[in-house]
PDB file of C-alpha atoms in Angstrom:
ATOM      1  CA  MET A 158      86.839  96.464  94.492  1.00 40.00           C
ATOM      2  CA  LEU A 159      87.899  99.971  93.546  1.00 38.00           C
ATOM      3  CA  THR A 160      88.897 100.954  97.054  1.00 39.00           C
ATOM      4  CA  MET A 161      91.545  98.234  96.949  1.00 41.00           C
ATOM      5  CA  LEU A 162      93.746 100.296  94.651  1.00 52.00           C
ATOM      6  CA  GLY A 163      91.777 103.523  94.363  1.00 42.00           C
ATOM      7  CA  PRO A 164      93.076 107.043  94.962  1.00 39.00           C
ATOM      8  CA  HIS A 165      91.139 107.333  98.228  1.00 38.00           C
ATOM      9  CA  ASN A 166      92.924 107.777 101.546  1.00 40.00           C
ATOM     10  CA  VAL A 167      96.296 108.070  99.816  1.00 38.00           C
ATOM     11  CA  PRO A 168      99.034 108.069 102.483  1.00 37.00           C
ATOM     12  CA  THR A 169     101.149 111.191 102.825  1.00 36.00           C
ATOM     13  CA  ASP A 170     104.453 109.305 102.687  1.00 36.00           C
ATOM     14  CA  ALA A 171     104.542 107.054  99.652  1.00 36.00           C
ATOM     15  CA  ASN A 172     107.708 105.301 100.816  1.00 35.00           C
ATOM     16  CA  GLU A 173     106.769 104.609 104.443  1.00 33.00           C
ATOM     17  CA  ASN A 174     107.540 101.063 105.630  1.00 35.00           C
ATOM     18  CA  TYR A 175     109.280 100.130 102.390  1.00 33.00           C
ATOM     19  CA  HIS A 176     112.898  99.294 101.705  1.00 34.00           C
ATOM     20  CA  SER A 177     115.024  98.728  98.614  1.00 34.00           C
ATOM     21  CA  HIS A 178     116.714  95.592  97.365  1.00 36.00           C
ATOM     22  CA  PRO A 179     120.182  95.524  95.787  1.00 33.00           C
ATOM     23  CA  GLY A 180     118.719  95.457  92.283  1.00 35.00           C
ATOM     24  CA  GLY A 181     116.990  98.781  92.878  1.00 38.00           C
ATOM     25  CA  GLY A 182     113.386  99.697  93.659  1.00 40.00           C
ATOM     26  CA  ASN A 183     111.072  98.656  96.434  1.00 39.00           C
ATOM     27  CA  VAL A 184     110.256  95.056  97.208  1.00 37.00           C
ATOM     28  CA  GLY A 185     107.175  95.655  99.354  1.00 38.00           C
ATOM     29  CA  PRO A 186     106.265  96.080 102.999  1.00 37.00           C
ATOM     30  CA  VAL A 187     109.032  95.133 105.408  1.00 33.00           C
ATOM     31  CA  SER A 188     106.761  92.651 107.190  1.00 37.00           C
ATOM     32  CA  HIS A 189     106.157  90.882 103.890  1.00 41.00           C
ATOM     33  CA  ALA A 190     109.529  91.376 102.229  1.00 41.00           C
ATOM     34  CA  GLU A 191     111.671  90.131 105.094  1.00 42.00           C
ATOM     35  CA  HIS A 192     111.061  86.551 103.900  1.00 46.00           C
ATOM     36  CA  PHE A 193     111.767  87.438 100.271  1.00 56.00           C
ATOM     37  CA  ARG A 194     115.236  86.594  98.990  1.00 57.00           C
ATOM     38  CA  PRO A 195     116.296  89.351  96.594  1.00 62.00           C
ATOM     39  CA  PRO A 196     118.646  88.317  93.792  1.00 68.00           C
ATOM     40  CA  GLN A 197     122.355  88.987  94.258  1.00 70.00           C
ATOM     41  CA  GLN A 198     123.717  87.906  90.892  1.00 82.00           C
ATOM     42  CA  ALA A 199     122.747  88.442  87.259  1.00 82.00           C
ATOM     43  CA  ARG A 200     121.798  84.765  86.843  1.00 83.00           C
ATOM     44  CA  SER A 201     119.550  84.948  89.893  1.00 86.00           C
ATOM     45  CA  ARG A 202     117.915  88.147  88.655  1.00 88.00           C
ATOM     46  CA  GLU A 203     117.183  86.479  85.330  1.00 92.00           C
ATOM     47  CA  SER A 204     115.696  83.513  87.159  1.00 92.00           C
ATOM     48  CA  LEU A 205     113.480  85.841  89.184  1.00 93.00           C
ATOM     49  CA  ARG A 206     112.371  87.649  86.041  1.00 93.00           C
ATOM     50  CA  LYS A 207     111.422  84.282  84.517  1.00 95.00           C
ATOM     51  CA  VAL A 208     109.398  83.332  87.592  1.00 96.00           C
ATOM     52  CA  LEU A 209     107.534  86.658  87.690  1.00 96.00           C
ATOM     53  CA  THR A 210     106.810  86.541  83.960  1.00 95.00           C
ATOM     54  CA  SER A 211     105.386  83.046  84.341  1.00 97.00           C
ATOM     55  CA  ALA A 212     103.430  84.089  87.416  1.00 96.00           C
ATOM     56  CA  GLU A 213     101.819  86.939  85.517  1.00 95.00           C
ATOM     57  CA  HIS A 214     101.005  84.594  82.625  1.00 96.00           C
ATOM     58  CA  VAL A 215      99.300  82.086  84.914  1.00 96.00           C
ATOM     59  CA  LEU A 216      97.418  84.851  86.719  1.00 94.00           C
ATOM     60  CA  SER A 217      96.165  86.534  83.548  1.00 92.00           C
ATOM     61  CA  THR A 218      95.301  83.251  81.821  1.00 93.00           C
ATOM     62  CA  TYR A 219      93.631  81.252  84.596  1.00 93.00           C
ATOM     63  CA  GLY A 220      92.687  83.854  87.213  1.00 90.00           C
ATOM     64  CA  ILE A 221      93.592  84.199  90.846  1.00 90.00           C
ATOM     65  CA  ASP A 222      91.506  81.200  91.964  1.00 89.00           C
ATOM     66  CA  GLU A 223      93.574  78.870  89.778  1.00 92.00           C
ATOM     67  CA  PHE A 224      96.883  80.548  90.561  1.00 95.00           C
ATOM     68  CA  THR A 225      99.275  78.079  92.221  1.00 96.00           C
ATOM     69  CA  VAL A 226     103.010  77.832  92.741  1.00 97.00           C
ATOM     70  CA  ALA A 227     102.946  74.499  90.892  1.00 97.00           C
ATOM     71  CA  ALA A 228     101.350  76.093  87.818  1.00 97.00           C
ATOM     72  CA  VAL A 229     103.936  78.887  87.821  1.00 97.00           C
ATOM     73  CA  ALA A 230     106.774  76.380  88.171  1.00 97.00           C
ATOM     74  CA  GLU A 231     105.458  74.315  85.278  1.00 97.00           C
ATOM     75  CA  HIS A 232     105.205  77.344  82.990  1.00 97.00           C
ATOM     76  CA  ALA A 233     108.662  78.582  84.024  1.00 97.00           C
ATOM     77  CA  GLY A 234     110.199  75.143  83.474  1.00 96.00           C
ATOM     78  CA  MET A 235     111.597  74.833  86.964  1.00 96.00           C
ATOM     79  CA  SER A 236     110.896  72.878  90.113  1.00 96.00           C
ATOM     80  CA  VAL A 237     108.375  73.930  92.732  1.00 97.00           C
ATOM     81  CA  GLY A 238     111.169  73.803  95.272  1.00 96.00           C
ATOM     82  CA  ALA A 239     113.182  76.386  93.330  1.00 94.00           C
ATOM     83  CA  ILE A 240     110.320  78.864  93.694  1.00 95.00           C
ATOM     84  CA  TYR A 241     109.817  78.077  97.366  1.00 95.00           C
ATOM     85  CA  ARG A 242     113.493  78.801  97.984  1.00 92.00           C
ATOM     86  CA  ARG A 243     112.744  82.392  97.028  1.00 92.00           C
ATOM     87  CA  PHE A 244     109.094  82.839  98.038  1.00 94.00           C
ATOM     88  CA  THR A 245     107.214  81.595 101.082  1.00 93.00           C
ATOM     89  CA  GLY A 246     104.160  80.744  99.000  1.00 94.00           C
ATOM     90  CA  LYS A 247     101.436  81.891  96.647  1.00 93.00           C
ATOM     91  CA  GLU A 248     100.619  85.141  98.455  1.00 92.00           C
ATOM     92  CA  GLN A 249     104.182  86.415  98.479  1.00 93.00           C
ATOM     93  CA  LEU A 250     104.588  85.490  94.819  1.00 95.00           C
ATOM     94  CA  LEU A 251     101.447  87.444  93.955  1.00 93.00           C
ATOM     95  CA  GLN A 252     102.767  90.390  95.950  1.00 91.00           C
ATOM     96  CA  ALA A 253     106.011  90.260  93.954  1.00 94.00           C
ATOM     97  CA  VAL A 254     104.073  90.326  90.681  1.00 94.00           C
ATOM     98  CA  LYS A 255     102.105  93.329  91.863  1.00 92.00           C
ATOM     99  CA  GLU A 256     105.249  95.076  93.092  1.00 93.00           C
ATOM    100  CA  GLN A 257     106.830  94.666  89.666  1.00 93.00           C
ATOM    101  CA  LEU A 258     103.776  96.120  87.911  1.00 94.00           C
ATOM    102  CA  LEU A 259     103.543  99.057  90.304  1.00 94.00           C
ATOM    103  CA  GLU A 260     107.221  99.846  89.835  1.00 95.00           C
ATOM    104  CA  GLN A 261     106.629  99.798  86.075  1.00 95.00           C
ATOM    105  CA  LEU A 262     103.736 102.227  86.536  1.00 96.00           C
ATOM    106  CA  GLU A 263     105.824 104.614  88.647  1.00 97.00           C
ATOM    107  CA  THR A 264     108.750 104.460  86.228  1.00 97.00           C
ATOM    108  CA  SER A 265     106.600 104.859  83.098  1.00 98.00           C
ATOM    109  CA  VAL A 266     104.870 107.940  84.506  1.00 98.00           C
ATOM    110  CA  ALA A 267     108.152 109.514  85.640  1.00 98.00           C
ATOM    111  CA  ASP A 268     109.817 108.891  82.270  1.00 98.00           C
ATOM    112  CA  ALA A 269     106.828 110.212  80.329  1.00 98.00           C
ATOM    113  CA  LEU A 270     106.655 113.402  82.371  1.00 98.00           C
ATOM    114  CA  ARG A 271     110.377 114.046  81.886  1.00 98.00           C
ATOM    115  CA  SER A 272     109.962 113.863  78.116  1.00 98.00           C
ATOM    116  CA  ALA A 273     106.536 115.552  77.905  1.00 98.00           C
ATOM    117  CA  ARG A 274     106.126 118.400  75.481  1.00 96.00           C
ATOM    118  CA  PRO A 275     106.169 121.800  77.233  1.00 96.00           C
ATOM    119  CA  GLY A 276     102.916 123.150  78.603  1.00 96.00           C
ATOM    120  CA  LEU A 277     100.072 122.007  80.814  1.00 97.00           C
ATOM    121  CA  GLY A 278      98.360 120.080  78.013  1.00 97.00           C
ATOM    122  CA  GLY A 279     101.533 118.183  77.164  1.00 98.00           C
ATOM    123  CA  THR A 280     102.069 117.300  80.813  1.00 98.00           C
ATOM    124  CA  ILE A 281      98.526 116.042  81.397  1.00 98.00           C
ATOM    125  CA  SER A 282      98.610 114.098  78.126  1.00 98.00           C
ATOM    126  CA  ALA A 283     101.955 112.460  78.934  1.00 98.00           C
ATOM    127  CA  PHE A 284     100.697 111.442  82.373  1.00 98.00           C
ATOM    128  CA  THR A 285      97.417 109.987  81.143  1.00 98.00           C
ATOM    129  CA  HIS A 286      98.970 108.124  78.228  1.00 98.00           C
ATOM    130  CA  ALA A 287     101.738 106.668  80.412  1.00 98.00           C
ATOM    131  CA  MET A 288      99.132 105.246  82.776  1.00 97.00           C
ATOM    132  CA  ALA A 289      97.096 103.901  79.874  1.00 97.00           C
ATOM    133  CA  GLN A 290     100.124 102.253  78.286  1.00 97.00           C
ATOM    134  CA  THR A 291     101.117 100.475  81.485  1.00 96.00           C
ATOM    135  CA  PHE A 292      97.610  99.210  82.201  1.00 94.00           C
ATOM    136  CA  SER A 293      97.077  98.152  78.568  1.00 94.00           C
ATOM    137  CA  HIS A 294     100.192  95.962  78.657  1.00 93.00           C
ATOM    138  CA  HIS A 295      98.766  94.100  81.655  1.00 92.00           C
ATOM    139  CA  ALA A 296      95.057  94.356  80.887  1.00 88.00           C
ATOM    140  CA  ARG A 297      94.200  90.875  82.168  1.00 88.00           C
ATOM    141  CA  THR A 298      96.527  90.938  85.167  1.00 91.00           C
ATOM    142  CA  PHE A 299      95.420  94.080  86.971  1.00 84.00           C
ATOM    143  CA  PRO A 300      91.764  93.010  87.401  1.00 84.00           C
ATOM    144  CA  GLU A 301      92.873  89.743  89.015  1.00 84.00           C
ATOM    145  CA  LEU A 302      95.233  91.540  91.385  1.00 82.00           C
ATOM    146  CA  LEU A 303      92.589  94.121  92.241  1.00 76.00           C
ATOM    147  CA  SER A 304      90.065  91.426  93.125  1.00 70.00           C
ATOM    148  CA  GLY A 305      92.306  89.396  95.407  1.00 64.00           C
ATOM    149  CA  GLN A 306      94.424  91.758  97.446  1.00 62.00           C
ATOM    150  CA  ARG A 307      95.525  91.412 101.029  1.00 68.00           C
ATOM    151  CA  ALA A 308      95.915  94.442 103.272  1.00 65.00           C
ATOM    152  CA  GLU A 309      99.608  94.783 102.373  1.00 66.00           C
ATOM    153  CA  GLY A 310      98.726  94.906  98.685  1.00 69.00           C
ATOM    154  CA  VAL A 311      96.175  97.642  99.225  1.00 83.00           C
ATOM    155  CA  GLU A 312      98.716  99.732 101.110  1.00 87.00           C
ATOM    156  CA  ARG A 313     101.368  99.352  98.426  1.00 88.00           C
ATOM    157  CA  GLY A 314      98.873 100.183  95.705  1.00 90.00           C
ATOM    158  CA  LEU A 315      97.825 103.380  97.455  1.00 92.00           C
ATOM    159  CA  GLN A 316     101.450 104.357  97.890  1.00 94.00           C
ATOM    160  CA  ALA A 317     102.082 103.912  94.176  1.00 95.00           C
ATOM    161  CA  LEU A 318      99.115 106.140  93.383  1.00 95.00           C
ATOM    162  CA  ALA A 319     100.484 108.763  95.771  1.00 97.00           C
ATOM    163  CA  VAL A 320     103.847 108.613  93.985  1.00 97.00           C
ATOM    164  CA  ILE A 321     102.411 109.155  90.509  1.00 98.00           C
ATOM    165  CA  GLN A 322     100.052 111.890  91.711  1.00 98.00           C
ATOM    166  CA  ARG A 323     102.998 113.723  93.233  1.00 98.00           C
ATOM    167  CA  SER A 324     104.993 113.232  90.013  1.00 98.00           C
ATOM    168  CA  LEU A 325     102.244 114.926  88.018  1.00 98.00           C
ATOM    169  CA  THR A 326     101.758 117.858  90.380  1.00 97.00           C
ATOM    170  CA  GLU A 327     105.525 118.493  90.486  1.00 98.00           C
ATOM    171  CA  ALA A 328     105.809 118.338  86.693  1.00 98.00           C
ATOM    172  CA  ALA A 329     102.843 120.702  86.240  1.00 97.00           C
ATOM    173  CA  LYS A 330     103.973 123.331  88.755  1.00 96.00           C
ATOM    174  CA  PRO A 331     105.591 125.570  86.102  1.00 96.00           C
ATOM    175  CA  TYR A 332     102.229 125.768  84.344  1.00 96.00           C
ATOM    176  CA  LEU A 333      99.950 126.648  87.262  1.00 96.00           C
ATOM    177  CA  ASP A 334      99.298 130.059  85.704  1.00 94.00           C
ATOM    178  CA  GLY A 335      97.468 128.259  82.920  1.00 92.00           C
ATOM    179  CA  ILE A 336      94.955 126.746  85.340  1.00 95.00           C
ATOM    180  CA  ARG A 337      91.798 128.774  85.811  1.00 85.00           C
ATOM    181  CA  GLY A 338      90.194 129.099  89.223  1.00 84.00           C
ATOM    182  CA  ARG A 339      90.891 130.516  92.650  1.00 86.00           C
ATOM    183  CA  ASP A 340      93.157 127.642  93.731  1.00 94.00           C
ATOM    184  CA  PRO A 341      95.178 126.164  90.831  1.00 95.00           C
ATOM    185  CA  GLU A 342      96.987 123.601  93.011  1.00 96.00           C
ATOM    186  CA  GLN A 343      93.695 122.270  94.371  1.00 96.00           C
ATOM    187  CA  ALA A 344      92.291 122.060  90.855  1.00 96.00           C
ATOM    188  CA  LEU A 345      95.392 120.217  89.647  1.00 97.00           C
ATOM    189  CA  ASN A 346      95.182 117.700  92.496  1.00 97.00           C
ATOM    190  CA  ALA A 347      91.494 117.143  91.775  1.00 96.00           C
ATOM    191  CA  ALA A 348      92.240 116.544  88.091  1.00 97.00           C
ATOM    192  CA  ALA A 349      95.115 114.184  88.920  1.00 97.00           C
ATOM    193  CA  ARG A 350      93.016 112.081  91.280  1.00 97.00           C
ATOM    194  CA  THR A 351      90.148 111.995  88.797  1.00 97.00           C
ATOM    195  CA  VAL A 352      92.409 110.718  86.018  1.00 98.00           C
ATOM    196  CA  ILE A 353      93.977 108.121  88.337  1.00 97.00           C
ATOM    197  CA  GLY A 354      90.580 107.005  89.632  1.00 96.00           C
ATOM    198  CA  SER A 355      89.207 106.689  86.127  1.00 97.00           C
ATOM    199  CA  CYS A 356      92.174 104.608  85.015  1.00 96.00           C
ATOM    200  CA  VAL A 357      91.987 102.249  88.005  1.00 93.00           C
ATOM    201  CA  HIS A 358      88.222 101.882  87.568  1.00 94.00           C
ATOM    202  CA  ARG A 359      88.661 101.051  83.888  1.00 95.00           C
ATOM    203  CA  ALA A 360      91.370  98.502  84.645  1.00 92.00           C
ATOM    204  CA  ALA A 361      89.184  96.817  87.251  1.00 89.00           C
ATOM    205  CA  THR A 362      86.074  96.657  85.058  1.00 90.00           C
ATOM    206  CA  CYS A 363      87.410  96.484  81.493  1.00 86.00           C
ATOM    207  CA  GLN A 364      86.440  92.817  81.114  1.00 84.00           C
ATOM    208  CA  SER A 365      83.085  92.863  82.900  1.00 88.00           C
ATOM    209  CA  TRP A 366      81.986  96.344  81.777  1.00 92.00           C
ATOM    210  CA  PRO A 367      83.815  97.240  78.524  1.00 93.00           C
ATOM    211  CA  ASP A 368      83.476 100.782  77.199  1.00 94.00           C
ATOM    212  CA  GLY A 369      84.408  99.976  73.600  1.00 95.00           C
ATOM    213  CA  LEU A 370      87.474 102.239  73.662  1.00 96.00           C
ATOM    214  CA  SER A 371      91.101 101.402  73.153  1.00 96.00           C
ATOM    215  CA  TRP A 372      93.431 102.504  75.929  1.00 97.00           C
ATOM    216  CA  THR A 373      94.895 105.150  73.614  1.00 97.00           C
ATOM    217  CA  THR A 374      91.448 106.554  72.845  1.00 98.00           C
ATOM    218  CA  TRP A 375      90.572 106.514  76.530  1.00 98.00           C
ATOM    219  CA  ALA A 376      93.740 108.494  77.277  1.00 98.00           C
ATOM    220  CA  ASP A 377      92.940 111.040  74.537  1.00 98.00           C
ATOM    221  CA  GLU A 378      89.383 111.528  75.795  1.00 98.00           C
ATOM    222  CA  THR A 379      90.411 111.674  79.451  1.00 98.00           C
ATOM    223  CA  THR A 380      93.100 114.257  78.693  1.00 98.00           C
ATOM    224  CA  GLU A 381      90.497 116.444  76.980  1.00 98.00           C
ATOM    225  CA  ILE A 382      88.153 116.130  79.952  1.00 97.00           C
ATOM    226  CA  ALA A 383      90.896 117.056  82.419  1.00 97.00           C
ATOM    227  CA  MET A 384      92.032 120.027  80.333  1.00 97.00           C
ATOM    228  CA  ALA A 385      88.457 121.275  79.927  1.00 96.00           C
ATOM    229  CA  TYR A 386      88.084 121.263  83.720  1.00 96.00           C
ATOM    230  CA  LEU A 387      91.429 122.954  84.338  1.00 96.00           C
ATOM    231  CA  ALA A 388      90.649 125.661  81.771  1.00 90.00           C
ATOM    232  CA  THR A 389      87.213 126.496  83.231  1.00 78.00           C
ATOM    233  CA  GLU A 390      86.859 129.760  85.131  1.00 68.00           C
ATOM    234  CA  ALA A 391      86.057 129.404  88.844  1.00 52.00           C
ATOM    235  CA  SER A 392      82.870 131.436  88.462  1.00 43.00           C
ATOM    236  CA  THR A 393      81.642 129.074  85.740  1.00 51.00           C
ATOM    237  CA  GLN A 394      82.408 126.026  87.882  1.00 48.00           C
ATOM    238  CA  LYS A 395      80.494 127.513  90.799  1.00 50.00           C
ATOM    239  CA  LYS A 396      77.535 128.404  88.586  1.00 52.00           C
ATOM    240  CA  ASN A 397      77.444 124.869  87.141  1.00 54.00           C
ATOM    241  CA  ARG A 398      77.334 123.402  90.649  1.00 52.00           C
ATOM    242  CA  ARG A 399      74.227 125.347  91.634  1.00 52.00           C
ATOM    243  CA  SER A 400      71.003 123.415  91.752  1.00 51.00           C
ATOM    244  CA  PRO A 401      68.271 124.527  89.332  1.00 55.00           C
ATOM    245  CA  GLU A 402      65.664 126.710  91.013  1.00 50.00           C
TER     246      GLU A 402
END
């Protein structure tokens, strides 16, 4: 499950094979999005927002096995045909829901890093808490999406993780001198991927394997763990990795 949206094999170009719609942002892989009809007018954009909100409600309430276009239409108070005029079916609608959530994740992280308090600790904290806030607002939706992804969804998820990892490393560059070790950039990338991996793992397992923490507490604890690693001297890290004689 975790490899579906995990930070493994992150592509080098987070925007490859994606294009933008007139409303701004990416709409998904070209092969998938070419059938999607992006909104051109304010009324249409509001209608799309209503559909996606209802789709997320149905997904989080009933699960992916019970997710149908008919159920979404009923909750949105519109005809099934109105949804099919915009989406080719259930899979494309699910992809649109995921795309919206991933765009929220990318935007939340970028905004948080821009307003982070100065210093490495402030940057790591802003990053971790932004991720936690986004996942907490969709706590029941992400596990369902993670468990039922097609190949296109996996690719888009990995690209989003690449985007937020790059956002963190760029924001933390002025503070590399505060990172202990022989290779500060490598240490920062390792910390970033560990935080991302932990967050995705928690989102995927929060219902089946709860840890008893709130998302805010998880972010506080994870920030402390990351900062403890980044502040550890290279010689100490090497010594701790040695096997007992």
